[in-house]
Amino acid sequence: MVSRVERGALAEWFWTIDRVFLALFVLLIGIGFMLSFAASPAVAERIGLEPFHFVKRHALFLVPAIAAMIGISFMTPRQVRRTAVILLIVSLAMMLFALFFGIEVKGSRRWVNIASLSVQPSEFMKPAFVVVCAWLFAEHARQPEIPGNLFAIILFGIVAALLVAQPDLGQTILTTAVWGGMFFMAGMPWLWISVLGGLGAGGFVTAYYVFPHVALRVDKFLTGEGDTFQVDTAKEAIIHGNWFGVGPGEGIVKRIIPDAHTDFIFSVAAEEFGAVFCMALVCIFAFLVLRGLSHAYKEKNDFNRFAVAGLVLQIGIQSIINVGVNLQLLPAKGMTLPLISYGGSSMTAICVTAGFILALTRHRPEKRAQDRSQFRVTHGLPAE
């Protein structure tokens, strides 16, 4: 146990970190690793690999992911901003590179090879994009003559264009929803919000007519016709699990779900551990998001407020999309369940997101006193 009287870097980190957030992230990582034992052996055997191939790789991915989360959590807000700017520039450059020289998977170019590892740059773009936009919104709120909002709109346009070009409609919708939420929190006029909302709806309709795979998935969802094997099997696994599941390792339906270890790991959890376990998992994500929004509501610093709210919204909306697809409440979309699903890029990027949240929610008494003083001066209130 670290003593309060110690003044080392580790002691200061331990007593200033939001330990509830830290516990939630560690809990989700642990649940994800446990579920990898349930979901991945059948997939590995089906494609001719040894049963625990994906379990071992999942454990291997956790090492740099957790290291990134803890390392970033030591940063100051200024260091978080600088890190996010660098990460955003690199990830956008890699996304552009992927369009021309990346690996094509199922008609999309989202991956690049780095030292024999396949990396999905858009996963790392997401947390960096949120932090940079939060900074731009905050700068405009602090000094209206700075065109921060305009720069945020331009940046969003660049990101959306790269995602659509891959194409990756799911990530585009996720990024748009998070950016729109931050835009709303930044106090934008309802006219702007209505116009941008209309453009978003128009973009979705355009995607339906331009991209055949989007139309196919939407039509399958609305009519139930066509190849719906994976979502139907996932639903069958959830029903088979009933309230309390069939027991660890006893799932039968999970063995024929093609993406059981990634996009449909929630269905595997439902079959083996039951609906009660899945509801508890959803509650963990909900509590994480609500705690983040509560912290953002109380935060005096605009950058911290926008960034924390945007980052937890990103985790929350991504979770909603994944669970919604598993429950057939949303059209099928390949999107992982944060910190739960298998995937090196996804796991590491979500841990970067977690690290940003931990860094921005650390208790810094001297900084908060300065923020309160600046807030009172800005709003013409007497000094404390």
Short mmCIF file of C-alpha atoms in Angstrom, two decimals, residues 19-265:
data_model
loop_
_atom_site.label_atom_id
_atom_site.label_comp_id
_atom_site.label_asym_id
_atom_site.label_seq_id
_atom_site.Cartn_x
_atom_site.Cartn_y
_atom_site.Cartn_z
CA ARG A 19 -9.43 5.09 -8.35
CA VAL A 20 -13.06 4.31 -9.24
CA PHE A 21 -12.30 4.91 -12.92
CA LEU A 22 -9.12 2.87 -12.60
CA ALA A 23 -11.01 -0.01 -10.97
CA LEU A 24 -13.69 0.07 -13.70
CA PHE A 25 -11.10 -0.11 -16.47
CA VAL A 26 -9.19 -2.92 -14.79
CA LEU A 27 -12.45 -4.80 -14.15
CA LEU A 28 -13.48 -4.55 -17.82
CA ILE A 29 -10.01 -5.68 -18.95
CA GLY A 30 -10.24 -8.67 -16.60
CA ILE A 31 -13.72 -9.59 -17.86
CA GLY A 32 -12.49 -9.33 -21.45
CA PHE A 33 -9.57 -11.64 -20.77
CA MET A 34 -11.87 -14.14 -19.02
CA LEU A 35 -14.32 -14.10 -21.93
CA SER A 36 -11.47 -14.70 -24.41
CA PHE A 37 -11.18 -18.21 -22.93
CA ALA A 38 -14.88 -18.76 -23.64
CA ALA A 39 -15.12 -17.18 -27.09
CA SER A 40 -11.86 -17.72 -28.97
CA PRO A 41 -10.93 -21.49 -28.82
CA ALA A 42 -13.80 -22.52 -31.12
CA VAL A 43 -12.88 -19.80 -33.63
CA ALA A 44 -9.21 -20.80 -33.55
CA GLU A 45 -9.97 -24.48 -34.13
CA ARG A 46 -12.35 -23.67 -36.95
CA ILE A 47 -9.59 -21.90 -38.92
CA GLY A 48 -6.94 -24.51 -38.13
CA LEU A 49 -5.08 -22.87 -35.24
CA GLU A 50 -4.31 -24.27 -31.82
CA PRO A 51 -7.21 -23.68 -29.37
CA PHE A 52 -5.63 -20.94 -27.25
CA HIS A 53 -4.04 -18.99 -30.11
CA PHE A 54 -6.26 -15.93 -29.66
CA VAL A 55 -6.14 -16.17 -25.86
CA LYS A 56 -2.33 -15.93 -25.95
CA ARG A 57 -2.43 -13.05 -28.39
CA HIS A 58 -5.06 -11.30 -26.27
CA ALA A 59 -2.74 -11.60 -23.25
CA LEU A 60 0.15 -10.32 -25.36
CA PHE A 61 -1.87 -7.29 -26.52
CA LEU A 62 -2.74 -6.46 -22.91
CA VAL A 63 0.89 -5.75 -22.00
CA PRO A 64 1.41 -2.63 -24.19
CA ALA A 65 -2.25 -1.63 -23.77
CA ILE A 66 -2.11 -1.50 -19.96
CA ALA A 67 1.34 0.11 -20.10
CA ALA A 68 -0.08 2.84 -22.35
CA MET A 69 -3.04 3.42 -20.03
CA ILE A 70 -0.89 3.74 -16.91
CA GLY A 71 1.81 5.78 -18.62
CA ILE A 72 -0.64 8.28 -20.07
CA SER A 73 -2.45 8.61 -16.72
CA PHE A 74 0.71 10.28 -15.30
CA MET A 75 0.42 13.12 -17.83
CA THR A 76 -0.73 16.66 -17.16
CA PRO A 77 -3.58 18.12 -19.27
CA ARG A 78 -1.02 20.02 -21.34
CA GLN A 79 0.91 16.82 -22.04
CA VAL A 80 -2.38 15.09 -22.93
CA ARG A 81 -3.09 17.79 -25.52
CA ARG A 82 0.36 17.54 -27.05
CA THR A 83 0.24 13.75 -27.14
CA ALA A 84 -3.19 13.85 -28.77
CA VAL A 85 -2.02 16.27 -31.48
CA ILE A 86 0.94 14.04 -32.37
CA LEU A 87 -1.20 10.89 -32.27
CA LEU A 88 -3.87 12.50 -34.47
CA ILE A 89 -1.36 13.65 -37.10
CA VAL A 90 0.30 10.21 -37.23
CA SER A 91 -3.00 8.29 -37.33
CA LEU A 92 -4.47 10.52 -40.07
CA ALA A 93 -1.31 10.07 -42.14
CA MET A 94 -1.55 6.29 -41.66
CA MET A 95 -5.24 6.31 -42.60
CA LEU A 96 -4.35 8.12 -45.83
CA PHE A 97 -1.53 5.63 -46.43
CA ALA A 98 -3.93 2.72 -45.84
CA LEU A 99 -6.23 3.95 -48.63
CA PHE A 100 -3.49 3.37 -51.21
CA PHE A 101 -1.15 0.78 -49.73
CA GLY A 102 -3.12 -0.81 -46.88
CA ILE A 103 -4.45 -4.32 -46.48
CA GLU A 104 -7.85 -4.87 -48.08
CA VAL A 105 -10.23 -6.87 -45.89
CA LYS A 106 -13.81 -7.49 -47.06
CA GLY A 107 -13.63 -4.59 -49.49
CA SER A 108 -12.27 -2.04 -47.00
CA ARG A 109 -8.77 -0.63 -46.63
CA ARG A 110 -8.40 0.09 -42.93
CA TRP A 111 -5.21 -1.74 -41.99
CA VAL A 112 -1.48 -1.16 -42.42
CA ASN A 113 1.39 -3.53 -41.69
CA ILE A 114 3.97 -2.31 -39.16
CA ALA A 115 6.76 -4.71 -38.20
CA SER A 116 4.61 -7.71 -39.18
CA LEU A 117 1.71 -6.41 -37.09
CA SER A 118 -1.61 -5.28 -38.60
CA VAL A 119 -2.63 -1.89 -37.20
CA GLN A 120 -5.94 -0.09 -37.69
CA PRO A 121 -5.04 3.64 -37.53
CA SER A 122 -8.66 4.81 -37.20
CA GLU A 123 -8.85 3.21 -33.74
CA PHE A 124 -6.04 5.48 -32.50
CA MET A 125 -7.46 8.46 -34.33
CA LYS A 126 -10.67 8.41 -32.26
CA PRO A 127 -9.36 9.37 -28.78
CA ALA A 128 -6.85 11.83 -30.26
CA PHE A 129 -9.60 13.44 -32.35
CA VAL A 130 -11.81 13.88 -29.26
CA VAL A 131 -9.03 15.53 -27.23
CA VAL A 132 -7.96 17.88 -30.04
CA CYS A 133 -11.56 18.93 -30.73
CA ALA A 134 -12.09 19.51 -27.01
CA TRP A 135 -9.07 21.80 -27.03
CA LEU A 136 -10.38 23.71 -30.08
CA PHE A 137 -13.85 24.14 -28.54
CA ALA A 138 -12.30 25.25 -25.24
CA GLU A 139 -10.03 27.81 -26.93
CA HIS A 140 -13.00 29.33 -28.74
CA ALA A 141 -14.97 29.50 -25.47
CA ARG A 142 -12.01 31.20 -23.76
CA GLN A 143 -11.25 33.60 -26.62
CA PRO A 144 -14.12 33.94 -29.14
CA GLU A 145 -11.82 35.64 -31.64
CA ILE A 146 -9.97 32.32 -32.04
CA PRO A 147 -11.81 30.29 -34.74
CA GLY A 148 -11.60 27.07 -32.73
CA ASN A 149 -15.09 25.94 -33.69
CA LEU A 150 -14.35 26.45 -37.38
CA PHE A 151 -11.13 24.45 -37.09
CA ALA A 152 -13.03 21.67 -35.27
CA ILE A 153 -15.57 21.54 -38.12
CA ILE A 154 -12.79 21.38 -40.72
CA LEU A 155 -11.01 18.66 -38.75
CA PHE A 156 -14.23 16.67 -38.49
CA GLY A 157 -14.71 16.97 -42.25
CA ILE A 158 -11.21 15.58 -42.87
CA VAL A 159 -11.72 12.67 -40.47
CA ALA A 160 -15.17 11.83 -41.84
CA ALA A 161 -13.89 11.92 -45.42
CA LEU A 162 -11.07 9.49 -44.62
CA LEU A 163 -13.43 7.12 -42.79
CA VAL A 164 -15.96 7.15 -45.63
CA ALA A 165 -13.19 6.55 -48.17
CA GLN A 166 -12.10 3.33 -46.41
CA PRO A 167 -15.18 2.80 -46.25
CA ASP A 168 -16.11 2.47 -42.57
CA LEU A 169 -19.64 3.73 -41.96
CA GLY A 170 -19.78 2.45 -38.38
CA GLN A 171 -16.73 4.42 -37.26
CA THR A 172 -18.06 7.43 -39.17
CA ILE A 173 -21.37 7.27 -37.27
CA LEU A 174 -19.54 6.81 -33.95
CA THR A 175 -17.18 9.71 -34.57
CA THR A 176 -20.03 11.93 -35.75
CA ALA A 177 -22.15 11.16 -32.70
CA VAL A 178 -19.31 11.91 -30.28
CA TRP A 179 -18.28 15.07 -32.10
CA GLY A 180 -21.91 16.20 -32.23
CA GLY A 181 -22.27 15.68 -28.48
CA MET A 182 -19.18 17.79 -27.81
CA PHE A 183 -20.40 20.41 -30.27
CA PHE A 184 -23.66 20.60 -28.33
CA MET A 185 -21.83 20.88 -24.98
CA ALA A 186 -19.71 23.68 -26.38
CA GLY A 187 -22.87 25.78 -26.52
CA MET A 188 -23.41 25.93 -30.25
CA PRO A 189 -26.63 27.61 -31.51
CA TRP A 190 -29.54 25.32 -32.25
CA LEU A 191 -29.50 26.49 -35.88
CA TRP A 192 -25.99 25.11 -36.34
CA ILE A 193 -26.93 21.90 -34.59
CA SER A 194 -30.04 21.49 -36.77
CA VAL A 195 -28.06 22.13 -39.96
CA LEU A 196 -25.34 19.66 -39.00
CA GLY A 197 -27.95 17.11 -37.92
CA GLY A 198 -29.63 17.45 -41.30
CA LEU A 199 -26.30 17.00 -43.07
CA GLY A 200 -25.65 13.87 -40.99
CA ALA A 201 -29.03 12.39 -41.90
CA GLY A 202 -28.44 13.27 -45.54
CA GLY A 203 -25.03 11.61 -45.37
CA PHE A 204 -26.57 8.38 -44.08
CA VAL A 205 -29.17 8.35 -46.86
CA THR A 206 -26.41 9.01 -49.40
CA ALA A 207 -24.35 6.13 -47.97
CA TYR A 208 -27.36 3.84 -48.37
CA TYR A 209 -27.53 4.55 -52.10
CA VAL A 210 -23.78 4.83 -52.75
CA PHE A 211 -22.38 1.85 -50.83
CA PRO A 212 -24.01 -1.50 -51.69
CA HIS A 213 -22.84 -3.16 -48.44
CA VAL A 214 -24.56 -0.46 -46.39
CA ALA A 215 -27.84 -0.92 -48.28
CA LEU A 216 -27.52 -4.70 -47.92
CA ARG A 217 -27.09 -4.55 -44.15
CA VAL A 218 -29.91 -2.05 -43.66
CA ASP A 219 -32.24 -4.11 -45.87
CA LYS A 220 -31.35 -7.29 -43.96
CA PHE A 221 -32.11 -5.53 -40.68
CA LEU A 222 -35.44 -4.15 -41.86
CA THR A 223 -36.72 -7.18 -43.77
CA GLY A 224 -34.90 -10.10 -42.12
CA GLU A 225 -34.16 -11.49 -45.57
CA GLY A 226 -30.79 -12.53 -46.97
CA ASP A 227 -27.74 -13.91 -45.19
CA THR A 228 -28.41 -13.16 -41.52
CA PHE A 229 -26.64 -16.26 -40.21
CA GLN A 230 -24.29 -14.51 -37.79
CA VAL A 231 -26.83 -12.21 -36.13
CA ASP A 232 -29.42 -15.00 -35.98
CA THR A 233 -26.88 -17.34 -34.39
CA ALA A 234 -25.86 -14.65 -31.91
CA LYS A 235 -29.50 -14.18 -30.94
CA GLU A 236 -29.87 -17.95 -30.54
CA ALA A 237 -26.85 -18.01 -28.22
CA ILE A 238 -28.39 -15.27 -26.06
CA ILE A 239 -31.69 -17.16 -25.82
CA HIS A 240 -29.88 -20.42 -25.04
CA GLY A 241 -28.08 -18.80 -22.13
CA ASN A 242 -31.34 -17.77 -20.44
CA TRP A 243 -30.97 -15.84 -17.17
CA PHE A 244 -27.91 -17.50 -15.65
CA GLY A 245 -26.12 -19.17 -18.58
CA VAL A 246 -25.14 -22.75 -19.30
CA GLY A 247 -21.81 -22.44 -17.47
CA PRO A 248 -18.21 -21.55 -18.40
CA GLY A 249 -17.03 -23.55 -21.39
CA GLU A 250 -20.43 -25.22 -21.86
CA GLY A 251 -21.71 -23.02 -24.67
CA ILE A 252 -22.75 -24.84 -27.83
CA VAL A 253 -24.16 -22.16 -30.13
CA LYS A 254 -21.03 -19.99 -29.70
CA ARG A 255 -19.01 -22.57 -31.62
CA ILE A 256 -20.59 -21.61 -34.94
CA ILE A 257 -20.56 -17.81 -34.56
CA PRO A 258 -17.86 -16.64 -37.04
CA ASP A 259 -16.77 -13.55 -35.08
CA ALA A 260 -17.47 -14.87 -31.58
CA HIS A 261 -14.22 -13.48 -30.15
CA THR A 262 -14.61 -9.97 -31.57
CA ASP A 263 -17.92 -8.37 -32.61
CA PHE A 264 -20.16 -11.01 -31.01
CA ILE A 265 -18.39 -11.72 -27.73
#
